[in-house]
Amino acid sequence: MPIGTIRDLGAEGKTVLLRLDLNSPIDPTSNLILDDKRFREHLPTIRALEKSRVVIVTHQSRPGKKDFTTLEAHAEKLEQLLGKPVLYVDSIFGRHARESVHAMKPGEVLMLENVRFNAEENLTLKPEEAKKTHLVKKLSSMADVFVNDAFGTAHRSQPTVVGLPLVMRSAGGLLMEKEVSHLSRVFSGAPRPVCMVLGGTKVDDSIDVARHVLDNGIADQVIVIGVVANVFLAAAGYNIGKPSMQLIVQLKYEPEIQKAKEILVRYRDRVVMPESVAVRQDNHRVEYSIDHIPDDAPVLDLGMDAVATLVQTLKKAGTVVFNGPAGVFEDADFATGTYELLKAASKVEFSVIGGGHTAAVIDKLGIEKDFTHISTGGGACIEFLTGKKLPAIDALEQSKKIFG
C-alpha cells in the first residue's frame, strides 16, 4: 500500500508537525554545521507547506555523543537557506513550546528543541507502544497533521517516527517520496544489467543486501570492495593479512565470513571480487595480487588492475547501486579505487548512491549532478535494499488505512 503524500493531506491553514532529519556533521568547539546537504534536501517539502504553520521536529546526534547538542545553530542555518524566519524554541512540548505554536500564523516556521533530549525518543518501540508515550501524546496535541520527511531515520522504530502516524492523519514529505520511489525502482523496472557495489565497513548489512538481491534476481552482479571485499576474500580462502583480519575481528564481523562463503557457493559467477589490492609498506602505497597479500600490511585500497577491471564491469551496466567506499579514501594515496569507481558509476543510465561516506566523496569530486539519486540515509537506504519494510514507511501506510 502506498504512503499518503502532501498533495492528499489538505494541510493549507493547518498546523503541521514536520519530522525532518537535520542530523549533520558539527564542529564541537564552535557548534558550526559543517555540511548542510540534509537541510537543502528538505527545503522543497518546507516550501510545499508554505500555507501551513510548520512545526519542525528533528534531532542532532544521540545521547552520549560529543555532537549531541541544541538546535539553535540548525534553526539559524535553515533560516539562511529558506530565506525566511525560523523561530527556534528551546523546548519540545513544554508551556513555552505550546504557547509559541499556538501563536503561529500560516506561512510561519518554528523549530522545536532536539527531540532526542526527550528520553522516550531514544527507545525502540513497537508502533502500538510508541503511540502511548508522553512524547507522542504531547506533540500530537499541538498540531493537526503529521508529515514525515526524515528518510535518514526511517529504519528506526522511535516514537516520533512510528507513533505519531498512528494518532494523526499523516503523509510522507517530498524527500521521503523521492527516496522511496527511486529505491523501489531498483527492485523493478531498473535498466539491466543491474550491478550492486557494496563496500565500506558495514559488512553485516552488505551481506544481507547481497543475499537479497542475488536470491531474488534483482542484481545481475555484486561487486565487493572495502572491508566487505576482505570478508569475501577471506571466505574464498585468500590470506588477507593479519591487520585486515584483526579489523574484521575487532568489528565483530567474523561470523559474516561464513555467510559470505554460502553466498559464494551459490553465486560465485555473479560476485565480483577485486583481483589486486593496495597496502601501506614503509609509508608507501604498494600493490599485490590477492594471492600474495603480505601478512603484516593492512589492505587500504584496490590495486590498479582491479580498478581497471571493475570500471569495465560498471561501464556495461544499465543500473549501478553504490554503497560504501573502496578503501581509506581520506588518504590521497588510497583514494584511487573509490574515486575511479564512482566516476564510472556516474556515467550509467540509472545510478543510486547509498548516502553516508560515499555521498561525501561525490560532493568532493563535484559529480553530484551526474547521479540519478543520492540517498540522504545511509542506514535506511541499505536496510531498504535488504528488502525489509522500513518502520517509518510501514507506519505511514498504517496511517493511510486509519485516517484515509
Coordinates of C-alpha atoms in Angstrom, one line a residue:
M1 CA 0.0 0.0 0.0
P2 CA 1.4 3.4 -0.9
I3 CA 2.1 6.1 1.7
G4 CA 0.0 9.3 1.7
T5 CA 1.5 12.4 0.1
I6 CA 1.4 16.1 1.0
R7 CA -0.9 16.6 -2.0
D8 CA -3.5 14.4 -0.4
L9 CA -3.2 16.0 3.0
G10 CA -5.1 19.3 2.6
A11 CA -2.6 21.0 5.0
E12 CA -3.4 24.5 4.0
G13 CA -4.1 26.7 7.0
K14 CA -3.4 23.8 9.4
T15 CA -0.6 23.2 11.9
V16 CA 1.8 20.6 10.6
L17 CA 4.2 18.6 12.7
L18 CA 7.1 18.1 10.2
R19 CA 9.6 15.4 11.1
L20 CA 13.0 16.1 9.5
D21 CA 16.4 14.6 9.7
L22 CA 18.8 17.5 10.1
N23 CA 21.5 15.4 11.9
S24 CA 24.7 16.9 10.4
P25 CA 28.5 16.9 11.0
I26 CA 29.2 19.7 13.6
D27 CA 32.4 21.3 14.8
P28 CA 32.2 20.6 18.6
T29 CA 34.1 23.7 19.6
S30 CA 32.2 26.3 17.6
N31 CA 28.9 24.4 17.1
L32 CA 29.2 25.3 13.4
I33 CA 27.3 23.0 11.0
L34 CA 30.0 21.6 8.6
D35 CA 27.7 20.2 5.9
D36 CA 24.2 21.4 5.1
K37 CA 23.2 18.8 2.5
R38 CA 20.4 17.4 4.6
F39 CA 19.0 20.9 5.1
R40 CA 18.9 21.5 1.4
E41 CA 17.2 18.2 0.7
H42 CA 14.3 19.1 3.0
L43 CA 13.7 22.6 1.5
P44 CA 11.2 21.5 -1.2
T45 CA 9.0 19.9 1.5
I46 CA 9.0 23.0 3.7
R47 CA 8.2 25.2 0.7
A48 CA 5.4 22.9 -0.3
L49 CA 3.8 23.6 3.2
E50 CA 4.1 27.4 2.9
K51 CA 0.4 27.9 3.6
S52 CA 0.6 25.9 6.8
R53 CA 2.0 26.6 10.2
V54 CA 5.1 24.4 10.1
V55 CA 6.4 23.0 13.4
I56 CA 9.7 21.1 12.8
V57 CA 10.6 18.1 14.9
T58 CA 14.1 17.0 14.4
H59 CA 17.3 15.7 16.1
Q60 CA 21.1 16.1 16.3
S61 CA 23.2 13.0 17.1
R62 CA 22.2 10.9 20.2
P63 CA 22.8 10.9 24.0
G64 CA 26.4 10.3 25.0
K65 CA 28.0 11.6 21.8
K66 CA 30.1 14.8 21.5
D67 CA 27.9 16.4 18.9
F68 CA 24.6 15.8 20.9
T69 CA 23.6 19.4 21.2
T70 CA 20.8 22.0 21.0
L71 CA 19.3 23.0 17.6
E72 CA 19.9 26.8 17.8
A73 CA 22.5 26.6 15.0
H74 CA 20.2 24.3 13.0
A75 CA 17.4 26.9 13.1
E76 CA 19.8 29.6 12.0
K77 CA 21.2 27.5 9.1
L78 CA 17.6 26.6 8.0
E79 CA 16.6 30.3 8.1
Q80 CA 19.5 31.2 6.0
L81 CA 18.8 28.5 3.3
L82 CA 15.0 29.0 3.4
G83 CA 15.2 32.8 3.1
K84 CA 12.6 33.4 5.8
P85 CA 12.5 33.4 9.6
V86 CA 12.7 30.1 11.5
L87 CA 11.8 30.6 15.2
Y88 CA 13.8 28.3 17.5
V89 CA 12.1 27.2 20.7
D90 CA 14.3 25.6 23.4
S91 CA 11.6 23.2 24.5
I92 CA 10.0 20.1 22.9
F93 CA 6.5 20.2 24.4
G94 CA 6.7 22.5 27.5
R95 CA 4.5 25.5 28.0
H96 CA 6.9 27.8 26.0
A97 CA 6.7 25.4 23.0
R98 CA 2.9 25.1 23.2
E99 CA 2.3 28.8 23.5
S100 CA 4.8 29.5 20.6
V101 CA 3.0 27.0 18.4
H102 CA -0.4 28.4 19.4
A103 CA 0.7 32.0 18.4
M104 CA 1.9 30.9 14.9
K105 CA 0.3 32.3 11.7
P106 CA 0.0 30.3 8.4
G107 CA 3.3 30.6 6.5
E108 CA 5.4 30.7 9.7
V109 CA 8.1 28.1 10.5
L110 CA 9.2 27.0 14.0
M111 CA 11.8 24.5 15.2
L112 CA 11.4 22.7 18.5
E113 CA 14.3 21.6 20.6
N114 CA 16.3 18.4 19.7
V115 CA 13.7 15.7 20.1
R116 CA 16.2 13.2 21.4
F117 CA 16.6 15.4 24.5
N118 CA 13.5 13.5 25.5
A119 CA 14.4 10.0 26.8
E120 CA 11.4 8.4 25.1
E121 CA 12.6 9.3 21.6
N122 CA 15.7 7.2 22.2
L123 CA 13.7 4.0 22.8
T124 CA 13.0 1.4 20.2
L125 CA 9.3 0.7 20.4
K126 CA 6.6 -1.1 18.5
P127 CA 4.2 1.4 16.9
E128 CA 1.4 0.5 19.4
E129 CA 3.7 1.2 22.3
A130 CA 5.1 4.3 20.7
K131 CA 1.7 6.0 20.3
K132 CA 1.1 5.7 24.1
T133 CA 4.3 7.7 25.0
H134 CA 4.0 11.2 26.6
L135 CA 6.1 12.5 23.7
V136 CA 3.6 11.4 21.1
K137 CA 0.6 12.5 23.1
K138 CA 2.0 15.9 23.8
L139 CA 3.3 16.6 20.3
S140 CA 0.2 15.3 18.6
S141 CA -2.0 17.6 20.7
M142 CA -0.1 20.7 19.3
A143 CA -0.9 20.1 15.7
D144 CA -3.5 18.9 13.1
V145 CA -1.5 16.7 10.8
F146 CA 1.9 15.0 10.6
V147 CA 4.4 14.9 7.7
N148 CA 7.4 12.6 7.9
D149 CA 10.3 13.7 5.6
A150 CA 13.1 12.1 7.7
F151 CA 14.2 9.2 5.4
G152 CA 17.5 9.1 7.3
T153 CA 15.7 7.8 10.4
A154 CA 13.1 5.7 8.5
H155 CA 14.8 2.5 9.7
R156 CA 14.4 3.4 13.4
S157 CA 11.3 2.4 15.3
Q158 CA 11.2 5.5 17.6
P159 CA 8.1 7.3 18.9
T160 CA 8.1 10.3 16.5
V161 CA 8.7 8.0 13.5
V162 CA 6.2 5.2 14.2
G163 CA 3.9 6.6 17.0
L164 CA 2.8 9.9 15.5
P165 CA 1.4 8.3 12.3
L166 CA -0.9 6.1 14.4
V167 CA -2.6 9.1 16.1
M168 CA -2.6 11.7 13.4
R169 CA -3.5 12.0 9.7
S170 CA -0.1 11.6 8.1
A171 CA 1.9 11.7 4.9
G172 CA 5.4 11.3 3.6
G173 CA 7.2 14.5 2.6
L174 CA 8.6 15.1 -0.8
L175 CA 12.1 13.8 0.1
M176 CA 10.6 10.7 1.7
E177 CA 8.5 10.2 -1.5
K178 CA 11.6 10.7 -3.8
E179 CA 13.7 8.2 -1.8
V180 CA 11.0 5.5 -1.8
S181 CA 10.3 5.9 -5.5
H182 CA 14.0 5.8 -6.6
L183 CA 14.9 3.0 -4.3
S184 CA 11.9 0.9 -5.2
R185 CA 12.8 1.2 -8.9
V186 CA 16.0 -0.8 -8.1
F187 CA 13.7 -3.7 -7.4
S188 CA 11.5 -3.4 -10.5
G189 CA 12.0 -1.6 -13.8
A190 CA 15.7 -0.7 -13.4
P191 CA 17.6 -0.9 -16.7
R192 CA 19.6 -4.2 -16.9
P193 CA 22.2 -5.3 -16.2
V194 CA 21.9 -4.2 -12.5
C195 CA 25.2 -4.0 -10.7
M196 CA 25.4 -3.5 -6.9
V197 CA 28.7 -2.2 -5.5
L198 CA 29.0 -3.0 -1.8
G199 CA 31.8 -1.5 0.2
G200 CA 32.8 0.4 3.4
T201 CA 32.7 -1.2 6.8
K202 CA 29.0 -2.2 7.3
V203 CA 29.7 -5.8 6.4
D204 CA 26.6 -7.4 8.0
D205 CA 24.2 -5.1 6.2
S206 CA 26.1 -5.5 2.9
I207 CA 25.9 -9.3 3.2
D208 CA 22.1 -9.1 3.8
V209 CA 21.8 -6.9 0.7
A210 CA 24.0 -9.2 -1.4
R211 CA 21.9 -12.2 -0.4
H212 CA 18.6 -10.5 -1.0
V213 CA 19.4 -9.1 -4.5
L214 CA 21.0 -12.4 -5.7
D215 CA 18.3 -14.7 -4.3
N216 CA 15.6 -12.6 -5.9
G217 CA 17.3 -11.9 -9.2
I218 CA 17.3 -8.2 -8.6
A219 CA 21.1 -7.8 -9.3
D220 CA 23.0 -9.4 -12.2
Q221 CA 26.3 -8.8 -10.4
V222 CA 27.5 -7.8 -7.0
I223 CA 30.9 -6.1 -6.8
V224 CA 32.5 -6.2 -3.3
I225 CA 35.1 -3.6 -2.3
G226 CA 36.5 -2.2 1.0
V227 CA 36.2 -4.3 4.2
V228 CA 33.2 -6.2 2.5
A229 CA 35.7 -7.4 -0.1
N230 CA 38.2 -8.5 2.6
V231 CA 35.4 -10.6 4.2
F232 CA 34.6 -12.3 0.8
L233 CA 38.3 -12.8 0.0
A234 CA 38.8 -14.5 3.4
A235 CA 35.7 -16.6 2.7
A236 CA 37.2 -17.6 -0.7
G237 CA 40.3 -18.9 1.1
Y238 CA 42.7 -16.0 0.5
N239 CA 45.1 -14.8 3.2
I240 CA 44.2 -11.1 3.6
G241 CA 47.0 -10.4 6.1
K242 CA 46.9 -10.0 9.9
P243 CA 45.9 -6.3 10.2
S244 CA 42.9 -6.7 7.9
M245 CA 41.8 -9.9 9.7
Q246 CA 42.2 -8.1 13.1
L247 CA 39.9 -5.3 11.9
I248 CA 37.2 -7.9 10.9
V249 CA 37.5 -9.4 14.4
Q250 CA 37.5 -6.0 16.1
L251 CA 34.3 -5.0 14.2
K252 CA 32.8 -8.4 15.3
Y253 CA 32.3 -9.5 11.7
E254 CA 34.0 -12.9 11.9
P255 CA 30.5 -14.7 11.6
E256 CA 30.0 -12.9 8.3
I257 CA 32.8 -14.9 6.7
Q258 CA 30.7 -18.0 6.9
K259 CA 27.7 -16.1 5.4
A260 CA 30.0 -14.8 2.5
K261 CA 31.1 -18.5 1.9
E262 CA 27.5 -19.5 1.5
I263 CA 26.8 -16.7 -1.0
L264 CA 30.0 -17.7 -2.9
V265 CA 28.9 -21.4 -3.1
R266 CA 25.6 -20.4 -4.8
Y267 CA 26.6 -17.3 -6.8
R268 CA 30.3 -17.4 -7.4
D269 CA 29.9 -16.4 -11.1
R270 CA 27.9 -13.2 -10.0
V271 CA 30.0 -12.0 -7.1
V272 CA 33.0 -9.9 -8.4
M273 CA 35.9 -9.7 -6.1
P274 CA 39.0 -7.4 -6.6
E275 CA 42.0 -9.3 -8.2
S276 CA 44.6 -6.9 -6.6
V277 CA 44.9 -4.7 -3.6
A278 CA 47.0 -1.8 -2.3
V279 CA 48.7 -1.9 1.1
R280 CA 50.9 0.5 3.0
Q281 CA 54.5 -0.6 3.4
D282 CA 57.3 1.7 4.6
N283 CA 54.8 4.6 4.3
H284 CA 54.2 3.9 0.6
R285 CA 51.4 2.5 -1.5
V286 CA 52.4 -0.9 -2.7
E287 CA 50.2 -3.3 -4.8
Y288 CA 49.8 -7.0 -4.7
S289 CA 47.6 -9.6 -6.4
I290 CA 45.1 -11.2 -3.9
D291 CA 47.1 -14.4 -3.7
H292 CA 50.2 -12.6 -2.5
I293 CA 48.9 -10.1 0.1
P294 CA 51.6 -9.6 2.7
D295 CA 50.9 -10.9 6.2
D296 CA 51.9 -7.7 8.0
A297 CA 50.4 -4.9 5.9
P298 CA 46.8 -3.6 6.0
V299 CA 44.7 -3.6 2.8
L300 CA 43.7 0.0 2.2
D301 CA 42.5 0.2 -1.4
L302 CA 42.0 -1.7 -4.6
G303 CA 45.0 -2.3 -6.8
M304 CA 45.1 -0.5 -10.2
D305 CA 44.4 -3.8 -12.1
A306 CA 41.3 -4.4 -10.0
V307 CA 40.2 -0.8 -10.6
A308 CA 40.6 -1.2 -14.4
T309 CA 38.6 -4.5 -14.4
L310 CA 35.8 -3.2 -12.2
V311 CA 35.5 0.1 -14.2
Q312 CA 34.9 -2.1 -17.3
T313 CA 32.2 -4.1 -15.5
L314 CA 30.5 -0.8 -14.4
K315 CA 30.6 0.6 -18.0
K316 CA 28.5 -2.4 -19.2
A317 CA 25.8 -1.8 -16.5
G318 CA 22.4 -0.2 -17.0
T319 CA 22.0 0.4 -13.3
V320 CA 24.5 0.8 -10.5
V321 CA 23.7 0.9 -6.8
F322 CA 26.8 2.1 -4.9
N323 CA 27.1 1.8 -1.1
G324 CA 30.4 2.4 0.7
P325 CA 33.9 3.3 -0.3
A326 CA 36.7 1.0 -1.7
G327 CA 39.3 1.9 0.8
V328 CA 40.7 4.6 3.1
F329 CA 39.7 7.4 0.7
E330 CA 40.5 10.1 3.3
D331 CA 44.2 9.4 2.5
A332 CA 45.0 10.6 -1.1
D333 CA 47.3 7.6 -1.6
F334 CA 44.4 5.2 -1.1
A335 CA 41.5 7.1 -2.7
T336 CA 42.0 5.9 -6.3
G337 CA 39.7 2.9 -6.1
T338 CA 36.8 4.9 -4.6
Y339 CA 37.2 7.9 -6.9
E340 CA 37.5 5.9 -10.2
L341 CA 34.6 3.5 -9.5
L342 CA 32.4 6.4 -8.6
K343 CA 33.3 8.3 -11.8
A344 CA 32.4 5.1 -13.8
A345 CA 29.1 4.7 -11.8
S346 CA 28.1 8.3 -12.6
K347 CA 28.0 7.6 -16.3
V348 CA 25.4 4.8 -16.3
E349 CA 21.8 5.3 -17.2
F350 CA 20.4 4.8 -13.7
S351 CA 22.6 5.3 -10.7
V352 CA 21.8 5.3 -7.0
I353 CA 24.2 6.2 -4.2
G354 CA 23.6 4.9 -0.6
G355 CA 24.4 8.1 1.3
G356 CA 27.0 8.4 4.1
H357 CA 30.7 8.4 3.2
T358 CA 30.1 7.8 -0.5
A359 CA 27.9 10.9 -0.8
A360 CA 30.6 13.0 0.8
V361 CA 33.2 11.7 -1.7
I362 CA 30.8 12.6 -4.6
D363 CA 30.5 16.1 -3.2
K364 CA 34.3 16.4 -3.1
L365 CA 34.6 15.2 -6.7
G366 CA 31.9 17.7 -7.8
I367 CA 29.9 15.0 -9.7
E368 CA 26.7 15.1 -7.7
K369 CA 24.5 16.1 -10.7
D370 CA 25.7 13.0 -12.7
F371 CA 23.9 10.6 -10.4
T372 CA 20.2 9.8 -10.7
H373 CA 19.7 9.7 -6.9
I374 CA 21.9 10.2 -3.9
S375 CA 20.2 8.9 -0.8
T376 CA 20.2 11.0 2.4
G377 CA 20.1 7.9 4.6
G378 CA 23.0 5.5 4.7
G379 CA 21.5 3.1 7.3
A380 CA 17.9 3.5 6.0
C381 CA 19.0 3.1 2.4
I382 CA 20.9 -0.1 2.9
E383 CA 18.1 -1.6 5.1
F384 CA 15.6 -0.8 2.3
L385 CA 17.9 -2.6 -0.2
T386 CA 17.8 -5.8 2.0
G387 CA 14.1 -5.9 1.2
K388 CA 12.9 -5.2 4.7
K389 CA 10.0 -2.8 5.1
L390 CA 11.2 0.3 7.0
P391 CA 9.3 1.1 10.2
A392 CA 8.6 4.7 9.1
I393 CA 7.1 3.6 5.8
D394 CA 5.1 0.9 7.4
A395 CA 3.7 3.5 9.9
L396 CA 2.8 5.9 7.1
E397 CA 0.9 3.1 5.3
Q398 CA -0.9 2.2 8.6
S399 CA -1.8 5.9 9.0
K400 CA -3.4 5.9 5.5
K401 CA -5.5 2.9 6.4
I402 CA -6.7 4.5 9.7
F403 CA -7.3 8.1 8.6
G404 CA -7.7 7.7 4.8

